[in-house]
PDB file of C-alpha atoms and ligand atoms in Angstrom:
ATOM      1  CA  MET A   1       0.265  -0.230  -0.073  1.00  0.00           C
ATOM      2  CA  VAL A   2       3.033   2.112   0.900  1.00  0.00           C
ATOM      3  CA  ARG A   3       6.781   2.361  -0.254  1.00  0.00           C
ATOM      4  CA  VAL A   4       8.992   4.652   0.733  1.00  0.00           C
ATOM      5  CA  ASP A   5      12.754   4.744  -0.876  1.00  0.00           C
ATOM      6  CA  HIS A   6      15.533   7.023   0.059  1.00  0.00           C
ATOM      7  CA  LEU A   7      12.765   9.664   0.594  1.00  0.00           C
ATOM      8  CA  SER A   8      14.792  13.056   1.532  1.00  0.00           C
ATOM      9  CA  TYR A   9      13.087  16.241   1.905  1.00  0.00           C
ATOM     10  CA  ASN A  10      14.823  20.151   2.860  1.00  0.00           C
ATOM     11  CA  PHE A  11      13.352  23.382   3.961  1.00  0.00           C
ATOM     12  CA  GLY A  12      16.084  25.263   2.467  1.00  0.00           C
ATOM     13  CA  GLU A  13      18.895  24.254   4.250  1.00  0.00           C
ATOM     14  CA  TYR A  14      17.776  22.042   6.692  1.00  0.00           C
ATOM     15  CA  TRP A  15      17.279  18.197   5.647  1.00  0.00           C
ATOM     16  CA  ALA A  16      13.517  17.406   7.496  1.00  0.00           C
ATOM     17  CA  LEU A  17      14.029  13.977   6.222  1.00  0.00           C
ATOM     18  CA  LYS A  18      16.865  12.168   5.616  1.00  0.00           C
ATOM     19  CA  ASP A  19      17.109   8.671   3.306  1.00  0.00           C
ATOM     20  CA  VAL A  20      13.932   7.395   5.098  1.00  0.00           C
ATOM     21  CA  SER A  21      12.899   4.302   3.513  1.00  0.00           C
ATOM     22  CA  PHE A  22       9.995   1.237   4.411  1.00  0.00           C
ATOM     23  CA  SER A  23       6.880  -0.306   3.349  1.00  0.00           C
ATOM     24  CA  LEU A  24       3.784  -1.151   4.815  1.00  0.00           C
ATOM     25  CA  GLU A  25       1.365  -3.784   2.966  1.00  0.00           C
ATOM     26  CA  LYS A  26      -2.373  -3.294   3.054  1.00  0.00           C
ATOM     27  CA  GLY A  27      -4.075  -3.703   6.131  1.00  0.00           C
ATOM     28  CA  GLY A  28      -1.183  -3.109   7.899  1.00  0.00           C
ATOM     29  CA  PHE A  29      -1.058  -0.372  11.096  1.00  0.00           C
ATOM     30  CA  LEU A  30       2.394   1.686  11.418  1.00  0.00           C
ATOM     31  CA  PHE A  31       3.162   4.282  14.169  1.00  0.00           C
ATOM     32  CA  LEU A  32       5.409   7.093  12.928  1.00  0.00           C
ATOM     33  CA  THR A  33       6.861   8.460  16.270  1.00  0.00           C
ATOM     34  CA  GLY A  34       9.675  10.211  17.421  1.00  0.00           C
ATOM     35  CA  HIS A  35      10.309  14.132  19.215  1.00  0.00           C
ATOM     36  CA  SER A  36       8.538  17.203  17.968  1.00  0.00           C
ATOM     37  CA  GLY A  37      10.725  18.189  14.628  1.00  0.00           C
ATOM     38  CA  ALA A  38      11.664  14.811  13.782  1.00  0.00           C
ATOM     39  CA  GLY A  39      10.081  14.983  10.633  1.00  0.00           C
ATOM     40  CA  LYS A  40       6.249  13.066  11.032  1.00  0.00           C
ATOM     41  CA  THR A  41       4.285  15.859   9.758  1.00  0.00           C
ATOM     42  CA  THR A  42       6.503  16.634   6.894  1.00  0.00           C
ATOM     43  CA  LEU A  43       6.919  12.457   5.973  1.00  0.00           C
ATOM     44  CA  LEU A  44       2.708  12.496   5.787  1.00  0.00           C
ATOM     45  CA  ARG A  45       2.375  15.508   4.115  1.00  0.00           C
ATOM     46  CA  LEU A  46       4.568  14.178   1.297  1.00  0.00           C
ATOM     47  CA  LEU A  47       2.820  10.870   1.241  1.00  0.00           C
ATOM     48  CA  TYR A  48      -0.474  12.978   0.835  1.00  0.00           C
ATOM     49  CA  GLY A  49       0.559  14.536  -2.285  1.00  0.00           C
ATOM     50  CA  ALA A  50       0.422  17.804   0.029  1.00  0.00           C
ATOM     51  CA  MET A  51       4.391  18.656  -0.584  1.00  0.00           C
ATOM     52  CA  PRO A  52       7.016  18.098  -4.001  1.00  0.00           C
ATOM     53  CA  MET A  53       9.058  15.055  -3.921  1.00  0.00           C
ATOM     54  CA  ILE A  54      12.118  16.270  -3.816  1.00  0.00           C
ATOM     55  CA  ARG A  55      14.452  13.357  -3.616  1.00  0.00           C
ATOM     56  CA  GLY A  56      13.695   9.593  -3.251  1.00  0.00           C
ATOM     57  CA  ARG A  57      10.852   7.468  -4.551  1.00  0.00           C
ATOM     58  CA  ALA A  58       7.299   6.908  -2.593  1.00  0.00           C
ATOM     59  CA  LYS A  59       4.502   4.997  -3.993  1.00  0.00           C
ATOM     60  CA  VAL A  60       0.956   5.201  -2.329  1.00  0.00           C
ATOM     61  CA  ALA A  61      -2.309   3.540  -3.345  1.00  0.00           C
ATOM     62  CA  GLY A  62      -1.123   2.777  -6.443  1.00  0.00           C
ATOM     63  CA  PHE A  63       0.584   6.012  -7.011  1.00  0.00           C
ATOM     64  CA  GLU A  64       3.925   6.962  -7.678  1.00  0.00           C
ATOM     65  CA  LEU A  65       4.673  10.273  -6.195  1.00  0.00           C
ATOM     66  CA  SER A  66       7.642  11.099  -8.165  1.00  0.00           C
ATOM     67  CA  ARG A  67       5.776  11.005 -11.079  1.00  0.00           C
ATOM     68  CA  LEU A  68       2.274  12.474  -9.908  1.00  0.00           C
ATOM     69  CA  ARG A  69       0.692  14.821 -12.453  1.00  0.00           C
ATOM     70  CA  LYS A  70      -1.291  17.537 -10.746  1.00  0.00           C
ATOM     71  CA  ARG A  71      -4.721  15.578 -11.930  1.00  0.00           C
ATOM     72  CA  HIS A  72      -3.679  12.518 -10.375  1.00  0.00           C
ATOM     73  CA  ILE A  73      -3.639  14.281  -7.137  1.00  0.00           C
ATOM     74  CA  PRO A  74      -7.491  14.500  -6.334  1.00  0.00           C
ATOM     75  CA  GLU A  75      -7.775  10.903  -7.216  1.00  0.00           C
ATOM     76  CA  LEU A  76      -5.155   9.622  -4.944  1.00  0.00           C
ATOM     77  CA  ARG A  77      -6.914  11.603  -2.407  1.00  0.00           C
ATOM     78  CA  ARG A  78     -10.375   9.941  -2.860  1.00  0.00           C
ATOM     79  CA  ARG A  79      -8.475   7.211  -1.653  1.00  0.00           C
ATOM     80  CA  VAL A  80      -6.246   8.363   1.101  1.00  0.00           C
ATOM     81  CA  GLY A  81      -8.526  10.138   4.688  1.00  0.00           C
ATOM     82  CA  VAL A  82      -6.614  12.310   6.618  1.00  0.00           C
ATOM     83  CA  VAL A  83      -6.015  14.201  10.067  1.00  0.00           C
ATOM     84  CA  PHE A  84      -3.585  16.899   9.588  1.00  0.00           C
ATOM     85  CA  GLN A  85      -3.423  19.507  12.520  1.00  0.00           C
ATOM     86  CA  ASP A  86      -3.401  22.334   9.950  1.00  0.00           C
ATOM     87  CA  PHE A  87      -5.855  20.853   7.580  1.00  0.00           C
ATOM     88  CA  LYS A  88      -8.970  22.502   9.764  1.00  0.00           C
ATOM     89  CA  ILE A  89     -12.579  21.732   9.109  1.00  0.00           C
ATOM     90  CA  LEU A  90     -14.697  24.554   8.351  1.00  0.00           C
ATOM     91  CA  PRO A  91     -15.952  26.029  11.748  1.00  0.00           C
ATOM     92  CA  ASN A  92     -19.144  27.647  10.064  1.00  0.00           C
ATOM     93  CA  ARG A  93     -20.750  24.497   8.912  1.00  0.00           C
ATOM     94  CA  THR A  94     -22.609  21.693  11.232  1.00  0.00           C
ATOM     95  CA  VAL A  95     -20.366  19.156  12.219  1.00  0.00           C
ATOM     96  CA  PHE A  96     -22.799  17.069   9.785  1.00  0.00           C
ATOM     97  CA  ASP A  97     -21.725  18.970   6.762  1.00  0.00           C
ATOM     98  CA  ASN A  98     -18.207  18.851   7.270  1.00  0.00           C
ATOM     99  CA  VAL A  99     -18.301  15.172   7.941  1.00  0.00           C
ATOM    100  CA  ALA A 100     -20.559  14.582   4.554  1.00  0.00           C
ATOM    101  CA  MET A 101     -18.154  16.699   2.563  1.00  0.00           C
ATOM    102  CA  ALA A 102     -15.681  13.869   2.626  1.00  0.00           C
ATOM    103  CA  LEU A 103     -18.626  12.211   1.000  1.00  0.00           C
ATOM    104  CA  GLU A 104     -19.943  14.704  -1.733  1.00  0.00           C
ATOM    105  CA  VAL A 105     -16.473  15.307  -3.076  1.00  0.00           C
ATOM    106  CA  ARG A 106     -16.522  11.419  -3.930  1.00  0.00           C
ATOM    107  CA  GLY A 107     -20.090  11.993  -5.530  1.00  0.00           C
ATOM    108  CA  MET A 108     -22.210   9.839  -2.908  1.00  0.00           C
ATOM    109  CA  PRO A 109     -25.844  10.185  -3.533  1.00  0.00           C
ATOM    110  CA  ARG A 110     -27.345  12.071  -0.777  1.00  0.00           C
ATOM    111  CA  GLN A 111     -30.020   9.552   0.298  1.00  0.00           C
ATOM    112  CA  HIS A 112     -26.899   6.879   0.988  1.00  0.00           C
ATOM    113  CA  LEU A 113     -24.367   9.808   2.496  1.00  0.00           C
ATOM    114  CA  GLU A 114     -26.843  10.807   5.126  1.00  0.00           C
ATOM    115  CA  ARG A 115     -26.897   7.217   6.885  1.00  0.00           C
ATOM    116  CA  ARG A 116     -22.943   6.679   6.933  1.00  0.00           C
ATOM    117  CA  VAL A 117     -22.362  10.260   8.179  1.00  0.00           C
ATOM    118  CA  ARG A 118     -24.643   9.500  10.939  1.00  0.00           C
ATOM    119  CA  ALA A 119     -23.028   6.248  11.585  1.00  0.00           C
ATOM    120  CA  ILE A 120     -19.997   7.523  12.075  1.00  0.00           C
ATOM    121  CA  VAL A 121     -21.129  10.549  13.703  1.00  0.00           C
ATOM    122  CA  ARG A 122     -22.531   8.656  16.158  1.00  0.00           C
ATOM    123  CA  ALA A 123     -19.952   6.273  16.502  1.00  0.00           C
ATOM    124  CA  LEU A 124     -17.293   9.369  17.217  1.00  0.00           C
ATOM    125  CA  GLY A 125     -19.891  10.269  20.151  1.00  0.00           C
ATOM    126  CA  LEU A 126     -20.539  13.740  18.498  1.00  0.00           C
ATOM    127  CA  GLU A 127     -24.362  12.802  17.705  1.00  0.00           C
ATOM    128  CA  THR A 128     -25.831  15.480  20.035  1.00  0.00           C
ATOM    129  CA  LYS A 129     -23.945  18.026  17.954  1.00  0.00           C
ATOM    130  CA  SER A 130     -24.701  17.097  14.359  1.00  0.00           C
ATOM    131  CA  TYR A 131     -26.147  20.057  13.391  1.00  0.00           C
ATOM    132  CA  THR A 132     -23.908  22.819  16.160  1.00  0.00           C
ATOM    133  CA  PRO A 133     -21.414  24.723  13.705  1.00  0.00           C
ATOM    134  CA  CYS A 134     -17.882  23.482  14.164  1.00  0.00           C
ATOM    135  CA  ARG A 135     -17.224  27.077  15.705  1.00  0.00           C
ATOM    136  CA  ARG A 136     -18.828  26.227  18.916  1.00  0.00           C
ATOM    137  CA  LEU A 137     -17.257  23.057  19.979  1.00  0.00           C
ATOM    138  CA  SER A 138     -14.230  22.095  22.026  1.00  0.00           C
ATOM    139  CA  GLY A 139     -10.644  21.479  20.378  1.00  0.00           C
ATOM    140  CA  GLY A 140     -11.155  17.613  21.247  1.00  0.00           C
ATOM    141  CA  GLU A 141     -15.008  17.898  19.835  1.00  0.00           C
ATOM    142  CA  GLN A 142     -13.274  19.570  16.530  1.00  0.00           C
ATOM    143  CA  GLN A 143     -10.730  17.072  16.296  1.00  0.00           C
ATOM    144  CA  ARG A 144     -13.023  14.227  16.415  1.00  0.00           C
ATOM    145  CA  VAL A 145     -14.818  15.766  13.512  1.00  0.00           C
ATOM    146  CA  ALA A 146     -11.687  15.672  11.512  1.00  0.00           C
ATOM    147  CA  ILE A 147     -11.199  12.052  12.371  1.00  0.00           C
ATOM    148  CA  ALA A 148     -14.884  11.521  11.591  1.00  0.00           C
ATOM    149  CA  ARG A 149     -14.402  13.238   7.972  1.00  0.00           C
ATOM    150  CA  SER A 150     -11.234  10.961   7.666  1.00  0.00           C
ATOM    151  CA  MET A 151     -13.206   7.827   8.329  1.00  0.00           C
ATOM    152  CA  VAL A 152     -16.412   8.265   6.498  1.00  0.00           C
ATOM    153  CA  ALA A 153     -15.220   7.630   2.729  1.00  0.00           C
ATOM    154  CA  ASN A 154     -13.965   4.072   4.036  1.00  0.00           C
ATOM    155  CA  PRO A 155     -10.575   4.732   2.819  1.00  0.00           C
ATOM    156  CA  GLU A 156      -7.942   2.487   1.653  1.00  0.00           C
ATOM    157  CA  LEU A 157      -5.560   4.581   3.847  1.00  0.00           C
ATOM    158  CA  ILE A 158      -5.770   7.126   6.817  1.00  0.00           C
ATOM    159  CA  LEU A 159      -2.724   9.440   7.340  1.00  0.00           C
ATOM    160  CA  ALA A 160      -3.241  10.275  10.814  1.00  0.00           C
ATOM    161  CA  ASP A 161      -0.893  13.524  12.693  1.00  0.00           C
ATOM    162  CA  GLU A 162      -1.859  12.848  16.424  1.00  0.00           C
ATOM    163  CA  PRO A 163      -5.292  12.642  16.271  1.00  0.00           C
ATOM    164  CA  THR A 164      -5.574  12.201  19.680  1.00  0.00           C
ATOM    165  CA  GLY A 165      -3.149  14.883  20.490  1.00  0.00           C
ATOM    166  CA  ASN A 166      -5.642  17.342  22.580  1.00  0.00           C
ATOM    167  CA  LEU A 167      -8.279  14.310  23.802  1.00  0.00           C
ATOM    168  CA  ASP A 168      -8.423  13.282  27.167  1.00  0.00           C
ATOM    169  CA  VAL A 169      -6.903   9.022  27.803  1.00  0.00           C
ATOM    170  CA  GLU A 170     -10.818   7.843  28.011  1.00  0.00           C
ATOM    171  CA  LEU A 171     -11.574   9.335  24.577  1.00  0.00           C
ATOM    172  CA  THR A 172      -7.970   8.633  23.508  1.00  0.00           C
ATOM    173  CA  MET A 173      -8.653   5.117  23.800  1.00  0.00           C
ATOM    174  CA  HIS A 174     -12.270   4.690  22.632  1.00  0.00           C
ATOM    175  CA  LEU A 175     -10.833   6.832  19.631  1.00  0.00           C
ATOM    176  CA  MET A 176      -7.944   3.952  19.224  1.00  0.00           C
ATOM    177  CA  GLU A 177     -10.851   1.493  19.144  1.00  0.00           C
ATOM    178  CA  ILE A 178     -12.064   3.012  16.199  1.00  0.00           C
ATOM    179  CA  PHE A 179      -9.260   2.930  14.800  1.00  0.00           C
ATOM    180  CA  LYS A 180      -8.269  -0.609  15.189  1.00  0.00           C
ATOM    181  CA  GLN A 181     -11.761  -1.408  13.763  1.00  0.00           C
ATOM    182  CA  PHE A 182     -11.264   0.467  10.737  1.00  0.00           C
ATOM    183  CA  ASN A 183      -7.816  -1.379  10.493  1.00  0.00           C
ATOM    184  CA  THR A 184      -9.512  -5.019  11.009  1.00  0.00           C
ATOM    185  CA  TYR A 185     -12.019  -4.390   7.955  1.00  0.00           C
ATOM    186  CA  GLY A 186      -8.662  -3.827   5.687  1.00  0.00           C
ATOM    187  CA  THR A 187      -8.090   0.011   6.291  1.00  0.00           C
ATOM    188  CA  THR A 188      -3.900   0.597   6.153  1.00  0.00           C
ATOM    189  CA  ILE A 189      -3.055   3.338   8.932  1.00  0.00           C
ATOM    190  CA  ILE A 190      -0.268   5.572   9.296  1.00  0.00           C
ATOM    191  CA  MET A 191      -0.653   7.582  12.535  1.00  0.00           C
ATOM    192  CA  ALA A 192       2.382   9.962  14.076  1.00  0.00           C
ATOM    193  CA  THR A 193       1.886   9.804  17.760  1.00  0.00           C
ATOM    194  CA  HIS A 194       4.273  11.322  20.903  1.00  0.00           C
ATOM    195  CA  SER A 195       1.746   9.123  23.202  1.00  0.00           C
ATOM    196  CA  ARG A 196       2.474   5.921  24.871  1.00  0.00           C
ATOM    197  CA  GLU A 197      -0.871   4.885  25.495  1.00  0.00           C
ATOM    198  CA  VAL A 198      -1.416   5.057  21.994  1.00  0.00           C
ATOM    199  CA  LEU A 199       1.010   2.987  21.008  1.00  0.00           C
ATOM    200  CA  GLU A 200       0.217   0.529  23.315  1.00  0.00           C
ATOM    201  CA  CYS A 201      -3.121   0.385  22.231  1.00  0.00           C
ATOM    202  CA  VAL A 202      -2.173  -1.490  19.139  1.00  0.00           C
ATOM    203  CA  PRO A 203       0.792  -3.841  20.033  1.00  0.00           C
ATOM    204  CA  GLU A 204       0.900  -5.783  17.178  1.00  0.00           C
ATOM    205  CA  ALA A 205       1.247  -2.157  14.861  1.00  0.00           C
ATOM    206  CA  ARG A 206       4.884  -1.325  13.514  1.00  0.00           C
ATOM    207  CA  ILE A 207       7.018   1.129  14.702  1.00  0.00           C
ATOM    208  CA  LEU A 208       8.963   3.863  12.425  1.00  0.00           C
ATOM    209  CA  HIS A 209      10.994   5.793  14.923  1.00  0.00           C
ATOM    210  CA  LEU A 210      12.258   8.984  13.530  1.00  0.00           C
ATOM    211  CA  ARG A 211      15.167  10.838  14.858  1.00  0.00           C
ATOM    212  CA  ASP A 212      16.300  14.422  13.216  1.00  0.00           C
ATOM    213  CA  GLY A 213      14.628  13.306  10.103  1.00  0.00           C
ATOM    214  CA  ARG A 214      16.537   9.899  10.014  1.00  0.00           C
ATOM    215  CA  ALA A 215      14.311   6.233  10.724  1.00  0.00           C
ATOM    216  CA  VAL A 216      16.017   4.912  13.355  1.00  0.00           C
ATOM    217  CA  SER A 217      15.486   1.334  15.106  1.00  0.00           C
ATOM    218  CA  PRO A 218      12.942   1.883  17.730  1.00  0.00           C
ATOM    219  CA  ASP A 219      15.350  -0.786  19.930  1.00  0.00           C
ATOM    220  CA  GLY A 220      14.676   0.436  23.274  1.00  0.00           C
ATOM    221  CA  ASP A 221      12.266   3.125  23.718  1.00  0.00           C
ATOM    222  CA  PRO A 222      10.681   4.260  20.608  1.00  0.00           C
ATOM    223  CA  ILE A 223       8.886   7.367  22.725  1.00  0.00           C
ATOM    224  CA  ASP A 224      12.442  10.078  23.668  1.00  0.00           C
ATOM    225  CA  ASP A 225      12.363  11.084  27.019  1.00  0.00           C
ATOM    226  CA  ASP A 226      13.240  14.369  25.432  1.00  0.00           C
ATOM    227  CA  GLU A 227       9.735  15.074  23.803  1.00  0.00           C
ATOM    228  CA  GLU A 228       7.816  18.032  24.455  1.00  0.00           C
ATOM    229  CA  ASP A 229       4.061  18.261  23.348  1.00  0.00           C
ATOM    230  CA  GLU A 230       3.659  20.534  19.958  1.00  0.00           C
ATOM    231  CA  ALA A 231      -0.105  20.334  20.240  1.00  0.00           C
TER     232      ALA A 231
HETATM  233  N1  ADP B   1       7.469  24.659   6.560  1.00  0.00           N
HETATM  234  C1  ADP B   1       8.124  24.764   6.983  1.00  0.00           C
HETATM  235  N2  ADP B   1       9.675  25.413   6.658  1.00  0.00           N
HETATM  236  C2  ADP B   1      10.836  25.228   7.879  1.00  0.00           C
HETATM  237  N3  ADP B   1      11.076  24.705   8.224  1.00  0.00           N
HETATM  238  C3  ADP B   1      10.169  23.335   8.089  1.00  0.00           C
HETATM  239  C4  ADP B   1       8.738  23.697   7.838  1.00  0.00           C
HETATM  240  N4  ADP B   1       7.830  22.684   8.084  1.00  0.00           N
HETATM  241  C5  ADP B   1       8.431  21.785   8.927  1.00  0.00           C
HETATM  242  N5  ADP B   1      10.105  22.431   9.453  1.00  0.00           N
HETATM  243  C6  ADP B   1      10.755  21.668   9.880  1.00  0.00           C
HETATM  244  O1  ADP B   1      11.215  20.397   9.526  1.00  0.00           O
HETATM  245  C7  ADP B   1      11.308  19.300  10.839  1.00  0.00           C
HETATM  246  C8  ADP B   1      10.593  18.425  10.769  1.00  0.00           C
HETATM  247  O2  ADP B   1       9.077  19.367  10.951  1.00  0.00           O
HETATM  248  P1  ADP B   1       7.963  17.983  11.305  1.00  0.00           P
HETATM  249  O3  ADP B   1       7.637  17.252  10.261  1.00  0.00           O
HETATM  250  O4  ADP B   1       6.726  19.055  11.354  1.00  0.00           O
HETATM  251  O5  ADP B   1       8.170  17.538  12.592  1.00  0.00           O
HETATM  252  P2  ADP B   1       7.351  16.646  13.627  1.00  0.00           P
HETATM  253  O6  ADP B   1       5.757  16.434  13.202  1.00  0.00           O
HETATM  254  O7  ADP B   1       7.540  15.227  13.730  1.00  0.00           O
HETATM  255  O8  ADP B   1       7.299  17.546  14.724  1.00  0.00           O
HETATM  256  C9  ADP B   1      11.600  20.368  12.091  1.00  0.00           C
HETATM  257  O9  ADP B   1      12.493  21.232  12.392  1.00  0.00           O
HETATM  258  C10 ADP B   1      10.863  21.882  11.368  1.00  0.00           C
HETATM  259  O10 ADP B   1      11.111  23.254  12.232  1.00  0.00           O
HETATM  260 MG1   MG B   2       3.812  17.133  13.728  1.00  0.00          MG
END
């Protein structure tokens, strides 16, 4: 589903990713760990086609990113659900509308869409807020809307950047169960996290530990002790 070969990425002088390689089979679950600034977000954004490939190769859901044409990006994105910190929900639209949007862009008929949206909104415990504009939700609730939106279309791959960063432990555990359920049904998941609790939710997952842009083997502890919370 995802294959990354010798991927490097720089912002000016600074190399945020250095020669990263890994692959993840369909239905796999991979955690990206590493301290703040290690390159997790950069890697996820590259995999979504949100930034140009500079050096190395990556293949995602059948798309070779280094040869990706602009017109193929929407097609890639229909197959990938994302939870990104800077990929905000629309504050003046309701929870329902924000989630439904992910299906509308895929051309799903309204009637079919409503059932799917209601089910995922309920699964994420947002049903009492369905018709509330998102600007009136708490940060944690907005984060759940973003997760619902990433999942509603049953994507082949979910890229999630610290999706439970603002949430308490109980809700984190609940959401991890939902991610795991999707994974059980065959959705491939790559999730960046700082949290040991999150890692422990999926003991069978693989771990790619980044340190200053390099993939290092996580023998020992995949959570750096000098971590800082960037949320
Ligand atoms: N737009 C940008 N311009 C310059 N440097 C950036 C930019 N985005 C990220 N960086 C730098 O790249 C490194 C990796 O960042 P990031 O991928 O966000 O790490 P993480 O998600 O692991 O915290 C950091 O040193 C960060 O400061
Ligand atoms: Mg990040």
